[in-house]
Amino acid sequence: MRGYLLGRLVSGIIVIFLALTAVFFMVRASGDPVLLFAPLDTSLEGIEAIRERMGFNDPLVVQYARFIGDAVQGDFGDSTRERRPAMEIVLERLPATLQLGGVALLISLTVGIPLGILSATRHGSGWDKLARVISVAGQAVPGFWLGLLLILFFSVRLNWLPTSGRGGFDHIILPSVTLAALSTARYARLTRSTMLDVLGQDYIRTAKAKGLGDRIILWRHALKNASVSLITLTGLEIGRLIEGAVVVEQVFAWPGMGRVTVQALLNRDFAVVMAAVVLFAAMYTIANLLADIAYGWANPQVRL
Amino acid sequence: MSTATLSSAGGNREFTRQVNRQNRLLRSLRKDWWAMGSLAFLVIVTLVAIFSTWIVPDSINDPNFGARLVPPLTDGYIAGTDQLGRDVWGRMLLGARVSLTVGFVTVICAALIGVPIGMLAGYFGGWLDVILMRLVDVQLSFPFILLALTINAILGLGLRNIIITLVIAGWIEYARVARGETLVVREKEFVQAAHLTGCGSPRIFVRHILPNIITPLIVIGTLQVARFIIAEASISFLGFGVQPPTAAWGSMVSEGLDYIFSAWWLITLPGLALAFVALAVNITGDWLRDTLDPRINT
């Protein structure tokens, strides 16, 4: 178990390293990197100054070694816009993103899984139809548009909820529901198909023949076995929530990592972009590690 | 002589298989009203996209300040007008062109790059396989939209670059699936037999492996069309990608943002078009999967 987790951790670090390398060379390959780092209104002398200060006159190998050396220490350089460490800017926004993603995950788990179970146990019923409509429609609706529709209805028309920003409880409702929509659809869909599969197994029939109650069969026999694929999905889902947050945070002006990254890209502030990339990759690696651990717990046949 | 017989028999089988597949698709389409409706809708949207430059007058992007923010279904405007007095319906028809071009071109290019690489990696293994799987890891740990935005920010804006961006970000999905399927098919007797009868690798790839892995690739390709269309719209919405005055559904929604309090249709209608097309593509993809190969889990 420990060896396996260590292996995963190492491969996670390799992945982050490769991601950094990719961004480094993409920025370099795009032409004059100074133009990417410099704010758009910089003068010619200003550009030369930045070039010298950031070491773009050095050979590429030297630049790369310095970049990786700094990155290992968590130093991605200063934001050209805010003139302070890029990592600091991104880390400040981490709690907001974790909060939004956490609430969204909670919503999709508490809505998607029961919906999928209802839809599987009452195959063909109204619940089943509802779950199928939600899982098909949920995957077709673009996140940014759903968010705007919710704003139009609940903020503009009804004036119940704030349109944007982070604040009290009422601020998080619309963004988290928007973010949760897609993943609720996926949970409902996967729970339904897995439960249908599990409920058709021999051991469920045996349990029924033994005279066990429906509730015990459902919770102790069926759901526990279905949970394996749900845990795998959750590992993937965390990554997708982070991805969705990039767009949703922009719609609701939610001050999280996604928003700061998009703003940095618009401002061509690549130090911040690189810091964010590393943090996103790290979050994803950790989520998958946790999913692996939970996986081994739910299914003792899997030896980590 | 013997090889000739073998290969012609193989050709016949393949032909029969194709005919069977077509028959099965047609039969199931007649029973599935949702799939039929979606497919019909997509055909109409595709025709609109192809002929939109003839349907919509060239002056569509010219401002007409006398008719700003006219609500839908008034003064002969089906979908109203925007902040510059431009006909929203006409621009939505033009927007179909951008979305469908992005969807189909990207999927085809991504498949053309990803499938051969995936097959090679799956068949030969070795260093190519190691590199590919690492790339898959890297890409999975990277939000797709963030990757696309970063590439787009570096390449520059515009429709051509957004397609390149999405291909770079998207080919790996095909490589992953093609690799996995090839790993399975490689061990089958008929591939071994082809190898033993002296078929070269290119022939084994094209004639023996590809026909057996194409079904999941078609299904994934169809579902990817919707994903890429939404990705393009999201990227254009965020201000990267397609730039004004070109009409694209994502950027139309983005332009309507400032008028969210006064003109609901600017945001709602282009997004609705987007959602309908994505829905139709997804229903078609689901139907293809259920009919061709229900084992595929997407």
XYZ file of C-alpha atoms in Angstrom:
602
model
C 0.000 0.000 0.000
C 2.652 2.476 1.035
C 4.834 1.561 -1.936
C 1.942 2.027 -4.302
C 1.004 5.435 -2.947
C 4.615 6.512 -3.079
C 4.706 5.421 -6.718
C 1.606 7.462 -7.466
C 3.086 10.459 -5.729
C 6.264 10.192 -7.787
C 4.300 9.902 -11.014
C 2.248 12.902 -9.942
C 5.429 14.912 -9.499
C 6.657 13.764 -12.918
C 3.364 14.878 -14.435
C 3.635 18.315 -12.850
C 7.206 18.556 -14.052
C 6.184 17.660 -17.608
C 3.323 20.141 -17.490
C 5.751 22.875 -16.458
C 8.157 21.921 -19.212
C 5.355 22.013 -21.763
C 4.253 25.486 -20.703
C 7.844 26.726 -20.626
C 8.542 25.612 -24.177
C 5.136 26.705 -25.461
C 5.786 30.202 -24.192
C 9.266 30.162 -25.758
C 8.138 28.603 -29.035
C 5.480 31.235 -29.590
C 8.024 33.797 -30.728
C 9.480 36.506 -28.556
C 8.598 35.524 -24.982
C 9.084 39.060 -23.738
C 6.039 40.135 -25.708
C 4.039 37.537 -23.779
C 5.295 38.700 -20.424
C 5.238 42.399 -21.071
C 2.009 44.331 -20.573
C 0.605 45.508 -23.925
C 1.443 49.169 -23.373
C 5.160 48.661 -22.638
C 7.630 50.882 -24.529
C 10.588 49.498 -26.522
C 13.078 50.357 -23.772
C 10.730 48.806 -21.263
C 10.709 45.588 -23.286
C 14.511 45.528 -23.377
C 14.604 46.080 -19.622
C 12.199 43.210 -19.028
C 14.212 41.018 -21.389
C 17.379 41.659 -19.395
C 15.694 41.389 -15.994
C 13.974 38.086 -16.803
C 17.105 36.627 -18.374
C 15.694 36.060 -21.847
C 19.108 36.900 -23.306
C 20.600 33.735 -21.802
C 20.775 30.426 -23.717
C 17.558 28.402 -23.637
C 19.060 25.585 -21.561
C 20.171 28.035 -18.898
C 16.734 29.643 -18.864
C 15.079 26.247 -18.539
C 17.349 25.120 -15.710
C 16.754 28.366 -13.860
C 13.021 28.112 -14.428
C 12.820 24.562 -13.061
C 15.168 25.383 -10.180
C 12.959 28.282 -9.130
C 9.764 26.339 -9.697
C 10.892 23.557 -7.363
C 11.095 26.183 -4.639
C 7.625 27.419 -5.497
C 8.968 30.526 -7.175
C 7.381 31.262 -10.548
C 8.543 34.826 -10.732
C 6.551 37.954 -10.139
C 3.281 38.840 -11.744
C 3.999 41.534 -14.314
C 0.757 43.230 -13.403
C 0.677 43.131 -9.624
C 4.459 43.077 -9.076
C 4.370 40.392 -6.403
C 5.046 36.624 -6.426
C 2.741 34.789 -8.827
C 2.298 31.811 -6.508
C 1.099 34.115 -3.735
C -1.588 35.558 -6.030
C -2.852 32.135 -7.004
C -2.698 30.658 -3.493
C -4.811 33.525 -2.167
C -7.594 32.407 -4.477
C -7.363 28.713 -3.601
C -9.877 28.763 -0.692
C -12.576 30.337 -2.872
C -12.181 27.656 -5.535
C -12.100 24.845 -2.969
C -15.266 26.213 -1.376
C -17.098 26.477 -4.683
C -15.907 23.063 -5.883
C -16.672 21.430 -2.536
C -20.241 22.723 -2.399
C -20.783 21.738 -6.036
C -19.467 18.216 -5.368
C -21.757 17.921 -2.351
C -24.754 18.967 -4.445
C -23.994 16.571 -7.264
C -23.442 13.671 -4.839
C -26.624 14.297 -2.858
C -28.774 14.850 -5.953
C -27.138 12.663 -8.585
C -26.687 9.412 -6.655
C -30.212 9.206 -5.127
C -31.656 10.105 -8.515
C -29.651 7.330 -10.144
C -30.735 4.824 -7.463
C -34.405 5.786 -7.811
C -34.123 5.535 -11.538
C -32.569 2.057 -11.346
C -34.854 0.604 -8.675
C -37.993 2.007 -10.304
C -36.913 1.219 -13.802
C -39.279 2.810 -16.334
C -41.067 5.030 -13.792
C -41.407 8.793 -13.765
C -38.226 9.045 -11.669
C -36.402 7.031 -14.276
C -37.557 9.351 -17.042
C -36.620 12.421 -14.990
C -33.149 11.035 -14.323
C -32.601 10.249 -17.975
C -33.748 13.687 -19.113
C -31.461 15.320 -16.543
C -28.485 13.202 -17.527
C -28.907 13.862 -21.244
C -29.780 17.559 -20.958
C -27.187 18.198 -18.257
C -24.430 17.143 -20.605
C -25.589 19.359 -23.455
C -26.035 22.651 -21.619
C -22.920 24.849 -21.691
C -21.924 25.865 -18.164
C -21.568 29.567 -18.902
C -25.014 29.716 -20.474
C -26.721 27.852 -17.633
C -25.114 30.273 -15.193
C -26.382 33.261 -17.135
C -29.894 31.790 -17.350
C -29.917 31.346 -13.579
C -28.762 34.937 -13.147
C -31.448 36.143 -15.561
C -34.158 34.300 -13.668
C -33.164 34.412 -9.992
C -31.247 37.688 -9.893
C -32.608 39.890 -12.650
C -36.252 38.794 -12.785
C -36.979 37.624 -9.223
C -34.236 39.606 -7.506
C -33.722 36.800 -4.974
C -30.020 36.162 -5.238
C -26.936 38.282 -5.957
C -25.563 38.188 -9.517
C -21.889 37.927 -8.645
C -19.074 38.041 -6.140
C -18.246 36.082 -3.020
C -19.917 36.857 0.272
C -22.609 35.256 2.384
C -24.416 31.986 1.832
C -26.658 33.481 -0.850
C -23.643 34.254 -3.046
C -22.611 30.640 -3.480
C -25.994 29.181 -4.448
C -26.063 30.072 -8.134
C -22.398 29.370 -8.953
C -22.377 26.036 -7.144
C -25.650 24.886 -8.736
C -24.277 25.835 -12.157
C -21.045 24.000 -11.528
C -22.855 20.975 -10.109
C -25.275 20.592 -13.040
C -22.934 18.710 -15.321
C -21.541 16.447 -12.666
C -24.999 15.707 -11.239
C -25.919 14.487 -14.714
C -22.891 12.209 -14.810
C -23.504 10.824 -11.294
C -27.148 10.091 -12.095
C -26.170 8.378 -15.293
C -23.388 6.261 -13.833
C -25.322 5.349 -10.677
C -28.267 4.253 -12.796
C -26.252 2.028 -15.116
C -24.103 0.552 -12.324
C -27.087 -0.143 -10.080
C -28.987 -1.778 -12.934
C -25.941 -3.941 -13.497
C -25.459 -4.804 -9.815
C -29.149 -5.463 -9.147
C -29.085 -8.131 -11.844
C -26.287 -10.080 -10.142
C -26.694 -13.517 -8.554
C -25.806 -12.403 -5.044
C -28.686 -9.936 -5.054
C -31.028 -12.756 -5.991
C -29.520 -14.870 -3.199
C -30.035 -12.057 -0.723
C -33.649 -11.735 -1.830
C -34.126 -15.517 -1.542
C -32.767 -15.368 2.002
C -35.648 -13.040 2.755
C -33.625 -9.898 3.391
C -35.515 -6.630 3.282
C -35.274 -4.412 0.221
C -33.577 -1.680 2.192
C -30.763 -3.919 3.446
C -30.251 -5.373 -0.001
C -30.096 -1.927 -1.516
C -27.760 -0.345 1.008
C -25.563 -3.204 2.134
C -25.347 -5.358 -0.948
C -26.010 -3.276 -4.000
C -24.765 0.200 -3.143
C -21.550 -0.993 -1.552
C -20.639 -2.794 -4.756
C -21.745 0.063 -6.943
C -19.670 2.470 -4.875
C -16.447 1.284 -6.494
C -17.237 2.884 -9.822
C -18.747 5.917 -8.091
C -15.458 6.495 -6.278
C -13.540 6.240 -9.537
C -15.931 8.784 -11.009
C -15.418 11.097 -8.032
C -11.675 11.134 -8.668
C -12.318 12.185 -12.264
C -15.145 14.465 -11.245
C -12.964 16.612 -9.013
C -10.796 17.315 -12.027
C -13.846 18.199 -14.101
C -15.185 20.479 -11.367
C -11.904 22.359 -11.379
C -12.209 22.645 -15.147
C -15.800 23.838 -14.905
C -14.800 26.352 -12.250
C -12.585 28.128 -14.783
C -15.689 29.165 -16.739
C -18.234 29.401 -13.927
C -16.023 31.655 -11.804
C -15.793 34.020 -14.738
C -19.578 34.161 -15.161
C -20.236 34.914 -11.488
C -17.077 36.980 -10.878
C -16.222 34.425 -8.181
C -12.721 35.349 -6.974
C -11.165 31.909 -7.357
C -8.206 30.338 -9.144
C -10.087 29.904 -12.407
C -10.942 33.569 -12.589
C -7.460 34.709 -11.685
C -6.040 32.414 -14.376
C -8.379 33.666 -17.094
C -7.629 37.258 -16.110
C -3.920 36.471 -16.184
C -4.266 34.966 -19.659
C -6.171 38.026 -20.862
C -3.450 40.240 -19.374
C -0.710 37.946 -20.729
C 0.620 37.551 -17.202
C 2.259 34.182 -17.785
C 4.002 33.877 -14.439
C 0.582 33.664 -12.806
C -0.613 31.239 -15.484
C 2.284 28.887 -14.790
C 1.784 29.010 -11.050
C -1.902 28.225 -11.584
C -1.116 25.347 -13.931
C 1.080 23.720 -11.303
C -1.505 24.190 -8.591
C -4.282 22.769 -10.778
C -2.149 19.739 -11.609
C -1.262 19.245 -7.939
C -4.916 19.411 -6.907
C -5.808 16.874 -9.532
C -3.029 14.520 -8.463
C -4.085 14.717 -4.829
C -7.733 14.094 -5.743
C -6.795 10.984 -7.666
C -4.594 9.751 -4.849
C -7.508 10.100 -2.425
C -9.774 8.328 -4.899
C -7.286 5.443 -5.078
C -7.192 5.123 -1.303
C -10.989 5.177 -1.071
C -11.115 2.641 -3.871
C -9.026 0.146 -1.931
C -11.233 0.700 1.117
C -14.476 0.078 -0.774
C -13.187 -2.914 -2.647
C -10.799 -5.063 -0.598
C -10.105 -7.148 -3.695
C -8.063 -4.239 -4.960
C -4.684 -4.457 -3.289
C -2.863 -1.172 -3.513
C -3.047 -17.967 -55.061
C -3.878 -18.853 -51.484
C -3.278 -15.318 -50.256
C -5.483 -13.956 -53.012
C -8.351 -16.208 -51.931
C -7.837 -15.325 -48.322
C -7.843 -11.608 -48.920
C -10.884 -11.666 -51.188
C -12.745 -13.682 -48.571
C -11.675 -11.115 -46.021
C -12.886 -8.361 -48.316
C -16.271 -10.028 -48.626
C -16.601 -10.384 -44.902
C -15.756 -6.787 -44.407
C -18.274 -5.773 -47.019
C -20.954 -7.906 -45.352
C -20.078 -6.370 -42.020
C -20.494 -2.873 -43.392
C -23.847 -3.712 -44.947
C -24.967 -5.325 -41.705
C -23.993 -2.279 -39.764
C -25.876 0.024 -42.114
C -28.976 -2.171 -41.967
C -28.859 -2.302 -38.220
C -28.528 1.479 -37.992
C -31.435 2.094 -40.354
C -33.673 -0.405 -38.595
C -33.019 1.052 -35.165
C -33.414 4.592 -36.452
C -36.965 3.832 -37.556
C -37.813 2.771 -33.996
C -36.035 5.565 -32.164
C -37.901 8.825 -32.646
C -35.494 10.846 -30.536
C -32.511 9.762 -32.588
C -34.372 10.352 -35.848
C -35.442 13.847 -34.740
C -31.915 14.709 -33.596
C -30.377 13.482 -36.805
C -32.918 15.421 -38.885
C -32.250 18.538 -36.813
C -28.498 18.176 -37.322
C -28.956 17.762 -41.079
C -31.020 20.977 -41.181
C -28.477 22.888 -39.086
C -25.668 21.607 -41.309
C -27.506 22.776 -44.435
C -28.116 26.155 -42.804
C -24.442 26.394 -41.907
C -23.372 25.558 -45.461
C -25.770 27.966 -47.139
C -25.902 30.641 -44.444
C -23.843 33.094 -46.495
C -26.528 32.929 -49.201
C -29.465 33.061 -46.795
C -28.139 35.923 -44.708
C -27.417 39.245 -46.405
C -23.832 40.537 -46.321
C -24.966 43.633 -44.473
C -25.890 41.555 -41.402
C -22.948 42.855 -39.368
C -23.579 46.509 -40.241
C -24.860 48.540 -37.294
C -28.383 49.914 -37.568
C -28.773 52.285 -34.656
C -32.371 53.045 -35.560
C -33.365 49.544 -34.476
C -31.336 48.856 -31.327
C -32.434 46.147 -28.854
C -35.740 45.341 -30.545
C -37.341 42.418 -28.647
C -37.990 39.123 -30.479
C -41.077 38.781 -32.692
C -41.464 42.539 -33.180
C -41.078 44.558 -36.376
C -40.329 41.416 -38.339
C -37.300 40.431 -36.256
C -37.672 36.775 -35.245
C -35.037 36.907 -32.529
C -34.875 40.665 -32.023
C -31.832 42.867 -32.538
C -28.691 43.463 -30.495
C -27.065 46.563 -29.040
C -25.913 47.647 -32.521
C -29.294 46.980 -34.128
C -28.089 43.828 -35.906
C -30.556 41.008 -36.602
C -29.933 38.322 -33.966
C -31.628 35.542 -35.952
C -29.456 36.151 -39.002
C -26.336 36.195 -36.855
C -27.419 32.976 -35.167
C -27.675 31.320 -38.602
C -24.150 32.525 -39.366
C -23.018 31.311 -35.956
C -24.050 27.770 -36.903
C -21.260 27.908 -39.444
C -18.593 28.592 -36.829
C -19.870 25.982 -34.379
C -20.244 23.182 -36.906
C -16.956 23.955 -38.620
C -15.182 23.828 -35.296
C -17.015 20.681 -34.215
C -16.431 18.599 -37.313
C -13.043 19.853 -38.490
C -11.581 19.514 -35.011
C -12.877 16.016 -34.474
C -11.624 14.839 -37.863
C -8.173 16.395 -37.418
C -7.859 15.153 -33.848
C -8.818 11.645 -34.961
C -6.407 11.709 -37.913
C -3.555 12.527 -35.545
C -4.626 10.540 -32.503
C -5.777 7.255 -34.015
C -2.544 6.324 -35.880
C -0.401 7.261 -32.880
C -2.637 5.306 -30.524
C -2.611 2.266 -32.791
C 1.170 2.340 -33.149
C 1.599 2.688 -29.396
C -0.837 -0.116 -28.691
C 0.601 -2.456 -31.299
C 4.319 -1.984 -30.814
C 4.469 -0.789 -27.212
C 7.952 0.374 -26.239
C 9.035 3.975 -25.890
C 6.184 5.380 -27.987
C 3.726 3.786 -25.603
C 5.550 5.125 -22.551
C 5.598 8.659 -23.951
C 1.950 8.470 -24.975
C 0.768 7.285 -21.594
C 2.739 10.036 -19.864
C 1.175 12.583 -22.190
C -2.234 11.173 -21.297
C -1.396 11.623 -17.608
C -0.253 15.192 -18.139
C -3.314 16.049 -20.134
C -5.663 14.495 -17.611
C -4.166 16.551 -14.819
C -4.728 19.727 -16.771
C -8.177 21.244 -17.102
C -8.979 20.898 -20.818
C -10.341 24.425 -21.060
C -7.280 25.866 -19.333
C -4.976 24.031 -21.722
C -6.979 25.327 -24.674
C -6.975 28.879 -23.281
C -3.228 28.791 -22.690
C -2.464 27.518 -26.187
C -4.907 30.044 -27.617
C -3.363 32.905 -25.661
C 0.035 31.958 -27.054
C -1.042 31.250 -30.655
C -3.273 34.272 -30.933
C -6.976 34.674 -31.488
C -9.240 33.691 -34.367
C -11.160 30.738 -35.774
C -8.172 28.956 -37.339
C -6.189 29.110 -34.124
C -9.077 27.909 -32.040
C -9.313 24.804 -34.235
C -5.560 24.199 -33.892
C -5.883 24.727 -30.156
C -8.701 22.228 -29.777
C -6.884 19.661 -31.933
C -3.754 19.970 -29.789
C -5.843 19.611 -26.650
C -8.123 16.908 -28.036
C -6.147 14.393 -30.143
C -4.932 12.531 -27.111
C -8.411 11.211 -26.301
C -8.429 9.314 -29.607
C -4.890 8.087 -29.072
C -5.906 6.758 -25.661
C -8.958 4.903 -26.955
C -7.235 3.623 -30.114
C -4.356 2.343 -27.993
C -6.635 0.526 -25.563
C -8.668 -1.086 -28.332
C -5.563 -2.044 -30.310
C -4.099 -3.733 -27.227
C -7.143 -6.016 -27.165
C -7.372 -6.660 -30.903
C -3.635 -7.293 -31.234
C -3.977 -10.532 -29.280
C -6.841 -11.886 -31.435
C -6.216 -14.924 -33.639
C -6.963 -13.184 -36.916
C -4.222 -10.638 -36.338
C -1.772 -13.393 -35.476
C -2.915 -15.275 -38.563
C -2.465 -12.229 -40.772
C 0.985 -11.800 -39.322
C 1.837 -15.449 -40.015
C 0.558 -15.347 -43.588
C 3.069 -12.606 -44.185
C 0.968 -9.454 -44.107
C 3.079 -6.390 -43.516
C 2.383 -4.111 -40.597
C 0.681 -1.367 -42.648
C -1.718 -3.922 -44.117
C -2.475 -5.428 -40.696
C -3.144 -1.952 -39.365
C -5.483 -0.785 -42.085
C -7.236 -4.005 -43.048
C -7.337 -5.972 -39.819
C -7.065 -3.730 -36.790
C -8.724 -0.507 -37.904
C -12.072 -2.090 -38.923
C -12.229 -3.738 -35.513
C -11.572 -0.643 -33.457
C -13.477 1.872 -35.571
C -16.836 1.529 -33.795
C -15.831 2.975 -30.415
C -13.883 5.657 -32.267
C -16.966 6.696 -34.242
C -19.032 6.849 -31.068
C -16.446 8.871 -29.184
C -15.954 11.098 -32.204
C -19.657 11.908 -32.304
C -19.804 12.761 -28.611
C -16.615 14.804 -28.991
C -18.278 17.001 -31.621
C -20.602 18.302 -28.907
C -17.736 18.712 -26.480
C -15.652 20.701 -28.956
C -18.598 22.884 -29.975
C -19.210 23.767 -26.324
C -15.480 24.261 -25.740
C -15.249 26.695 -28.655
C -18.283 28.589 -27.383
C -16.839 28.729 -23.850
C -13.487 29.957 -25.137
C -15.138 32.585 -27.352
C -17.353 33.546 -24.422
C -14.292 34.132 -22.249
C -12.982 36.559 -24.862
C -10.467 34.289 -26.563
C -11.190 32.565 -29.844
C -13.611 33.994 -32.381
C -13.513 37.784 -32.361
C -16.227 40.322 -33.212
C -17.771 41.143 -35.570
C -17.739 37.472 -36.654
C -20.945 35.901 -35.411
C -20.334 32.895 -33.153
C -22.780 31.688 -30.542
C -20.316 31.937 -27.659
C -19.164 35.455 -28.471
C -22.760 36.581 -29.107
C -23.653 35.535 -25.554
C -20.567 37.338 -24.292
C -21.496 40.540 -26.147
C -24.985 40.359 -24.657
C -23.627 40.328 -21.104
C -23.757 44.095 -20.711
C -27.451 44.056 -21.572
C -28.469 41.285 -19.194
C -30.826 43.632 -17.376
C -32.559 44.958 -20.477
C -32.296 42.423 -23.313
C -32.680 38.817 -22.195
C -32.752 37.468 -25.743
C -29.141 38.386 -26.495
C -27.953 35.808 -23.974
C -30.756 33.280 -24.115
C -31.220 32.603 -27.819
C -27.657 31.952 -29.057
C -27.105 29.742 -26.012
C -30.303 27.881 -26.780
C -29.042 27.161 -30.292
C -25.825 25.880 -28.776
C -27.616 23.663 -26.273
C -29.953 22.233 -28.941
C -27.106 21.336 -31.273
C -25.094 19.788 -28.435
C -28.175 17.874 -27.285
C -28.881 16.576 -30.790
C -25.266 15.491 -31.216
C -25.294 13.728 -27.836
C -28.564 11.910 -28.531
C -27.189 10.813 -31.897
C -23.984 9.653 -30.217
C -25.881 7.716 -27.551
C -28.006 6.082 -30.208
C -24.930 5.126 -32.247
C -23.387 3.587 -29.149
C -26.489 1.653 -28.145
C -26.962 0.343 -31.656
C -23.398 -0.386 -32.684
C -21.784 -1.449 -29.470
C -23.550 -1.212 -26.124
C -20.379 -2.326 -24.324
C -18.703 1.019 -24.846
C -18.827 3.050 -21.702
C -18.480 6.759 -22.288
